mmCIF file of C-alpha atoms in Angstrom:
data_model
loop_
_atom_site.group_PDB
_atom_site.id
_atom_site.type_symbol
_atom_site.label_atom_id
_atom_site.label_comp_id
_atom_site.label_asym_id
_atom_site.label_seq_id
_atom_site.Cartn_x
_atom_site.Cartn_y
_atom_site.Cartn_z
ATOM 1 C CA UNK F 1 32.921 31.109 39.931
ATOM 2 C CA UNK F 2 33.080 32.670 36.248
ATOM 3 C CA UNK F 3 31.904 35.747 35.639
ATOM 4 C CA UNK F 4 28.803 36.887 33.987
ATOM 5 C CA UNK F 5 27.794 39.992 31.895
ATOM 6 C CA UNK F 6 25.795 42.549 33.700
ATOM 7 C CA UNK F 7 22.989 44.531 32.565
ATOM 8 C CA UNK F 8 22.159 47.564 34.296
ATOM 9 C CA UNK F 9 18.483 48.744 34.922
ATOM 10 C CA UNK F 10 18.444 52.332 34.763
ATOM 11 C CA UNK F 11 15.532 54.741 34.642
ATOM 12 C CA UNK F 12 15.081 53.999 30.966
ATOM 13 C CA UNK F 13 14.657 50.297 31.601
ATOM 14 C CA UNK F 14 11.173 49.008 31.368
ATOM 15 C CA UNK F 15 10.623 45.839 33.618
ATOM 16 C CA UNK F 16 7.252 43.765 33.899
ATOM 17 C CA UNK F 17 6.449 40.342 35.316
ATOM 18 C CA UNK F 18 3.275 37.796 35.669
ATOM 19 C CA UNK F 19 2.464 35.901 38.539
ATOM 20 C CA UNK F 20 -0.224 33.527 39.766
ATOM 21 C CA UNK F 21 -1.215 33.629 43.082
ATOM 22 C CA UNK F 22 -2.512 29.939 43.089
ATOM 23 C CA UNK F 23 1.226 28.670 43.062
ATOM 24 C CA UNK F 24 3.093 28.103 46.280
ATOM 25 C CA UNK F 25 4.942 31.453 47.831
ATOM 26 C CA UNK F 26 8.294 31.618 46.414
ATOM 27 C CA UNK F 27 6.903 30.092 43.106
ATOM 28 C CA UNK F 28 4.444 32.689 41.771
ATOM 29 C CA UNK F 29 6.517 34.648 39.704
ATOM 30 C CA UNK F 30 5.919 32.932 36.013
ATOM 31 C CA UNK F 31 7.933 35.330 33.833
ATOM 32 C CA UNK F 32 10.035 38.337 33.923
ATOM 33 C CA UNK F 33 10.267 41.010 31.150
ATOM 34 C CA UNK F 34 13.028 43.336 30.677
ATOM 35 C CA UNK F 35 12.688 46.215 27.841
ATOM 36 C CA UNK F 36 10.699 43.600 25.953
ATOM 37 C CA UNK F 37 13.550 40.664 26.276
ATOM 38 C CA UNK F 38 12.615 37.820 28.674
ATOM 39 C CA UNK F 39 15.056 37.607 32.005
ATOM 40 C CA UNK F 40 18.161 35.459 31.428
ATOM 41 C CA UNK F 41 18.978 33.383 34.147
ATOM 42 C CA UNK F 42 22.471 33.164 33.153
ATOM 43 C CA UNK F 43 23.195 37.029 33.038
ATOM 44 C CA UNK F 44 23.663 39.245 36.334
ATOM 45 C CA UNK F 45 21.491 42.249 36.514
ATOM 46 C CA UNK F 46 22.405 45.457 38.578
ATOM 47 C CA UNK F 47 18.893 47.037 39.987
ATOM 48 C CA UNK F 48 18.813 50.710 41.170
ATOM 49 C CA UNK F 49 16.139 50.972 44.183
ATOM 50 C CA UNK F 50 15.529 52.881 47.455
ATOM 51 C CA UNK F 51 17.765 51.490 50.170
ATOM 52 C CA UNK F 52 14.816 50.316 52.246
ATOM 53 C CA UNK F 53 14.075 47.851 49.715
ATOM 54 C CA UNK F 54 17.730 46.956 48.865
ATOM 55 C CA UNK F 55 17.757 45.583 52.323
ATOM 56 C CA UNK F 56 14.864 43.479 51.995
ATOM 57 C CA UNK F 57 11.670 45.955 53.138
ATOM 58 C CA UNK F 58 8.388 45.341 52.078
ATOM 59 C CA UNK F 59 9.256 41.591 51.495
ATOM 60 C CA UNK F 60 11.627 42.051 48.961
ATOM 61 C CA UNK F 61 13.663 39.731 50.154
ATOM 62 C CA UNK F 62 15.247 38.330 47.068
ATOM 63 C CA UNK F 63 17.589 41.683 47.105
ATOM 64 C CA UNK F 64 19.477 40.366 50.248
ATOM 65 C CA UNK F 65 20.834 37.886 47.916
ATOM 66 C CA UNK F 66 22.389 40.071 45.702
ATOM 67 C CA UNK F 67 26.321 41.051 46.051
ATOM 68 C CA UNK F 68 28.274 44.273 45.268
ATOM 69 C CA UNK F 69 25.925 46.525 46.780
ATOM 70 C CA UNK F 70 26.510 49.867 46.476
ATOM 71 C CA UNK F 71 24.714 53.203 48.029
ATOM 72 C CA UNK F 72 24.591 56.329 45.348
ATOM 73 C CA UNK F 73 24.363 58.610 48.752
ATOM 74 C CA UNK F 74 21.540 60.394 47.259
ATOM 75 C CA UNK F 75 18.139 61.029 49.098
ATOM 76 C CA UNK F 76 15.465 59.307 47.433
ATOM 77 C CA UNK F 77 12.968 62.543 47.550
ATOM 78 C CA UNK F 78 15.768 64.836 46.352
ATOM 79 C CA UNK F 79 16.850 62.825 43.442
ATOM 80 C CA UNK F 80 13.300 62.288 42.322
ATOM 81 C CA UNK F 81 12.503 66.000 42.399
ATOM 82 C CA UNK F 82 15.740 66.451 40.444
ATOM 83 C CA UNK F 83 14.637 64.009 38.051
ATOM 84 C CA UNK F 84 11.110 65.650 37.710
ATOM 85 C CA UNK F 85 12.955 69.106 37.054
ATOM 86 C CA UNK F 86 15.172 68.084 34.377
ATOM 87 C CA UNK F 87 12.631 66.047 32.576
ATOM 88 C CA UNK F 88 9.752 68.344 32.346
ATOM 89 C CA UNK F 89 12.309 71.119 31.336
ATOM 90 C CA UNK F 90 12.319 69.152 27.798
ATOM 91 C CA UNK F 91 8.808 68.378 27.433
ATOM 92 C CA UNK F 92 5.806 67.752 29.714
ATOM 93 C CA UNK F 93 5.580 64.881 31.754
ATOM 94 C CA UNK F 94 2.714 62.361 31.734
ATOM 95 C CA UNK F 95 2.093 59.222 33.529
ATOM 96 C CA UNK F 96 1.823 55.993 32.128
ATOM 97 C CA UNK F 97 -0.832 53.643 32.934
ATOM 98 C CA UNK F 98 0.764 50.483 31.911
ATOM 99 C CA UNK F 99 0.702 47.824 34.397
ATOM 100 C CA UNK F 100 3.958 46.569 35.337
ATOM 101 C CA UNK F 101 2.714 43.370 37.049
ATOM 102 C CA UNK F 102 -0.127 41.460 35.620
ATOM 103 C CA UNK F 103 -1.804 37.909 37.067
ATOM 104 C CA UNK F 104 -2.070 34.734 34.695
ATOM 105 C CA UNK F 105 -4.119 32.086 35.937
ATOM 106 C CA UNK F 106 -3.042 28.923 34.021
ATOM 107 C CA UNK F 107 0.335 29.955 32.933
ATOM 108 C CA UNK F 108 0.698 28.557 29.634
ATOM 109 C CA UNK F 109 4.761 27.604 29.785
ATOM 110 C CA UNK F 110 3.962 24.096 27.851
ATOM 111 C CA UNK F 111 1.450 23.808 25.361
ATOM 112 C CA UNK F 112 0.446 20.979 22.760
ATOM 113 C CA UNK F 113 1.088 22.299 19.196
ATOM 114 C CA UNK F 114 -2.516 21.043 18.355
ATOM 115 C CA UNK F 115 -4.542 21.853 21.285
ATOM 116 C CA UNK F 116 -6.294 25.004 22.586
ATOM 117 C CA UNK F 117 -3.992 27.271 24.496
ATOM 118 C CA UNK F 118 -6.054 28.890 27.345
ATOM 119 C CA UNK F 119 -5.549 31.207 29.988
ATOM 120 C CA UNK F 120 -7.048 34.266 32.185
ATOM 121 C CA UNK F 121 -5.619 37.478 32.749
ATOM 122 C CA UNK F 122 -6.396 39.267 35.875
ATOM 123 C CA UNK F 123 -5.954 42.860 37.048
ATOM 124 C CA UNK F 124 -5.158 44.447 34.007
ATOM 125 C CA UNK F 125 -6.274 47.845 34.865
ATOM 126 C CA UNK F 126 -5.035 50.385 37.313
ATOM 127 C CA UNK F 127 -6.680 51.874 40.244
ATOM 128 C CA UNK F 128 -4.376 55.000 39.727
ATOM 129 C CA UNK F 129 -6.493 58.448 39.266
ATOM 130 C CA UNK F 130 -6.939 59.153 35.603
ATOM 131 C CA UNK F 131 -6.117 55.653 34.790
ATOM 132 C CA UNK F 132 -8.256 54.140 32.143
ATOM 133 C CA UNK F 133 -10.187 50.897 31.935
ATOM 134 C CA UNK F 134 -8.782 48.527 29.456
ATOM 135 C CA UNK F 135 -11.512 47.278 26.907
ATOM 136 C CA UNK F 136 -9.614 44.596 24.714
ATOM 137 C CA UNK F 137 -6.677 42.698 24.529
ATOM 138 C CA UNK F 138 -4.641 41.808 21.321
ATOM 139 C CA UNK F 139 -2.803 38.399 21.457
ATOM 140 C CA UNK F 140 0.251 37.628 19.396
ATOM 141 C CA UNK F 141 2.310 34.717 19.004
ATOM 142 C CA UNK F 142 6.058 35.044 18.109
ATOM 143 C CA UNK F 143 7.774 31.716 16.960
ATOM 144 C CA UNK F 144 11.291 30.621 17.497
ATOM 145 C CA UNK F 145 12.486 32.162 13.896
ATOM 146 C CA UNK F 146 10.931 35.637 14.654
ATOM 147 C CA UNK F 147 7.366 35.159 12.901
ATOM 148 C CA UNK F 148 4.536 36.878 14.419
ATOM 149 C CA UNK F 149 1.002 36.144 13.979
ATOM 150 C CA UNK F 150 -1.860 37.805 15.543
ATOM 151 C CA UNK F 151 -3.770 34.678 17.393
ATOM 152 C CA UNK F 152 -6.589 36.297 19.411
ATOM 153 C CA UNK F 153 -8.357 39.621 20.076
ATOM 154 C CA UNK F 154 -10.732 39.380 23.031
ATOM 155 C CA UNK F 155 -12.689 42.067 25.362
ATOM 156 C CA UNK F 156 -11.920 42.998 29.112
ATOM 157 C CA UNK F 157 -14.152 43.361 31.724
ATOM 158 C CA UNK F 158 -13.666 44.621 35.058
ATOM 159 C CA UNK F 159 -9.674 43.936 34.188
ATOM 160 C CA UNK F 160 -10.365 40.225 33.214
ATOM 161 C CA UNK F 161 -9.940 38.936 29.867
ATOM 162 C CA UNK F 162 -10.218 35.167 28.995
ATOM 163 C CA UNK F 163 -7.777 34.182 26.256
ATOM 164 C CA UNK F 164 -8.058 30.947 23.818
ATOM 165 C CA UNK F 165 -6.640 30.186 20.638
ATOM 166 C CA UNK F 166 -5.110 27.663 18.470
ATOM 167 C CA UNK F 167 -1.318 27.811 17.549
ATOM 168 C CA UNK F 168 -0.304 28.638 13.776
ATOM 169 C CA UNK F 169 0.351 25.204 12.046
ATOM 170 C CA UNK F 170 3.916 25.953 11.419
ATOM 171 C CA UNK F 171 4.580 26.465 15.110
ATOM 172 C CA UNK F 172 7.443 24.548 16.226
ATOM 173 C CA UNK F 173 9.560 23.685 19.353
ATOM 174 C CA UNK F 174 9.019 27.330 21.417
ATOM 175 C CA UNK F 175 7.714 30.629 21.330
ATOM 176 C CA UNK F 176 6.731 33.837 22.909
ATOM 177 C CA UNK F 177 2.881 34.781 23.598
ATOM 178 C CA UNK F 178 2.333 38.908 23.748
ATOM 179 C CA UNK F 179 -0.743 40.324 25.014
ATOM 180 C CA UNK F 180 -1.178 44.005 24.649
ATOM 181 C CA UNK F 181 -4.368 45.756 26.365
ATOM 182 C CA UNK F 182 -5.689 48.625 25.523
ATOM 183 C CA UNK F 183 -6.074 51.695 25.633
ATOM 184 C CA UNK F 184 -3.530 51.471 28.808
ATOM 185 C CA UNK F 185 -0.673 49.527 26.709
ATOM 186 C CA UNK F 186 -0.070 47.039 29.642
ATOM 187 C CA UNK F 187 1.928 44.166 28.048
ATOM 188 C CA UNK F 188 2.279 40.739 29.113
ATOM 189 C CA UNK F 189 5.015 38.523 27.931
ATOM 190 C CA UNK F 190 4.942 34.837 28.179
ATOM 191 C CA UNK F 191 7.414 32.176 27.138
ATOM 192 C CA UNK F 192 6.201 28.814 25.935
ATOM 193 C CA UNK F 193 7.264 25.327 25.139
ATOM 194 C CA UNK F 194 5.773 23.492 22.325
ATOM 195 C CA UNK F 195 5.108 19.566 22.652
ATOM 196 C CA UNK F 196 3.856 17.292 19.952
ATOM 197 C CA UNK F 197 4.458 19.585 16.875
ATOM 198 C CA UNK F 198 3.942 16.903 14.252
ATOM 199 C CA UNK F 199 1.083 14.933 16.382
ATOM 200 C CA UNK F 200 -2.665 14.390 15.925
ATOM 201 C CA UNK F 201 -4.221 16.487 18.567
ATOM 202 C CA UNK F 202 -6.048 14.473 21.453
ATOM 203 C CA UNK F 203 -4.410 15.768 24.626
ATOM 204 C CA UNK F 204 -4.826 19.342 25.160
ATOM 205 C CA UNK F 205 -2.401 21.653 26.651
ATOM 206 C CA UNK F 206 -0.706 21.393 30.053
ATOM 207 C CA UNK F 207 -3.815 23.365 31.342
ATOM 208 C CA UNK F 208 -6.943 21.347 30.344
ATOM 209 C CA UNK F 209 -7.729 18.097 28.394
ATOM 210 C CA UNK F 210 -8.397 17.584 24.599
ATOM 211 C CA UNK F 211 -9.029 20.644 22.138
ATOM 212 C CA UNK F 212 -10.448 22.752 25.236
ATOM 213 C CA UNK F 213 -7.972 23.862 27.636
ATOM 214 C CA UNK F 214 -9.108 24.811 31.214
ATOM 215 C CA UNK F 215 -7.039 27.210 32.644
ATOM 216 C CA UNK F 216 -7.501 26.117 36.188
ATOM 217 C CA UNK F 217 -5.506 22.792 35.102
ATOM 218 C CA UNK F 218 -2.007 22.286 36.069
ATOM 219 C CA UNK F 219 0.503 25.012 36.029
ATOM 220 C CA UNK F 220 3.754 25.537 34.574
ATOM 221 C CA UNK F 221 6.921 25.628 36.150
ATOM 222 C CA UNK F 222 8.904 28.918 34.946
ATOM 223 C CA UNK F 223 11.056 30.214 37.795
ATOM 224 C CA UNK F 224 12.499 33.650 38.491
ATOM 225 C CA UNK F 225 16.388 33.236 38.716
ATOM 226 C CA UNK F 226 17.731 35.435 41.935
ATOM 227 C CA UNK F 227 18.247 38.940 41.524
ATOM 228 C CA UNK F 228 22.162 39.430 41.779
#
């Protein structure tokens, strides 16, 4: 088997994901983002975690499919105390309230260029002590050439936001939808494939019908590659 480039996910790495609980077990994760870049199924990733999770604990069964596993020999409690001591010596430590996993109902993996793109974000708020309640989300579309356009700004109620917008007129082939919640900074990144860029409307996106998408319609098919 040909070798694939490795990416080490250290303490500085920022990984987030989206999921849809309505999908079947094993097919619920709809996107994974690492340091703002979507997971590449052609790459191999090295993940640092606790030995309990690395051996499949807490239903992290995919870790058992990995290879070249190594044990650092460190006790997690001691390593964590050491890290906090080193970091607090440089500057005060404050927690991030940005959520790593957000549910997206009606994953817009495939959309019609002329239709309304619609989906619902759930569980945007953390329940941690001191965590702020989100009040709004800003939705941005980035096309395949890197052009960014703010396409929607909506309010958040009880950790839920309903998004609906039209793609920019010059959107072609593919792009990325990025949603950022305020004030927590929770960020959701969704890859999309665009169909009918030169058509004349009429069929809606894959989540609904006509120009009025419905987030309860058919789901996309974006799968997470096994971690190696």
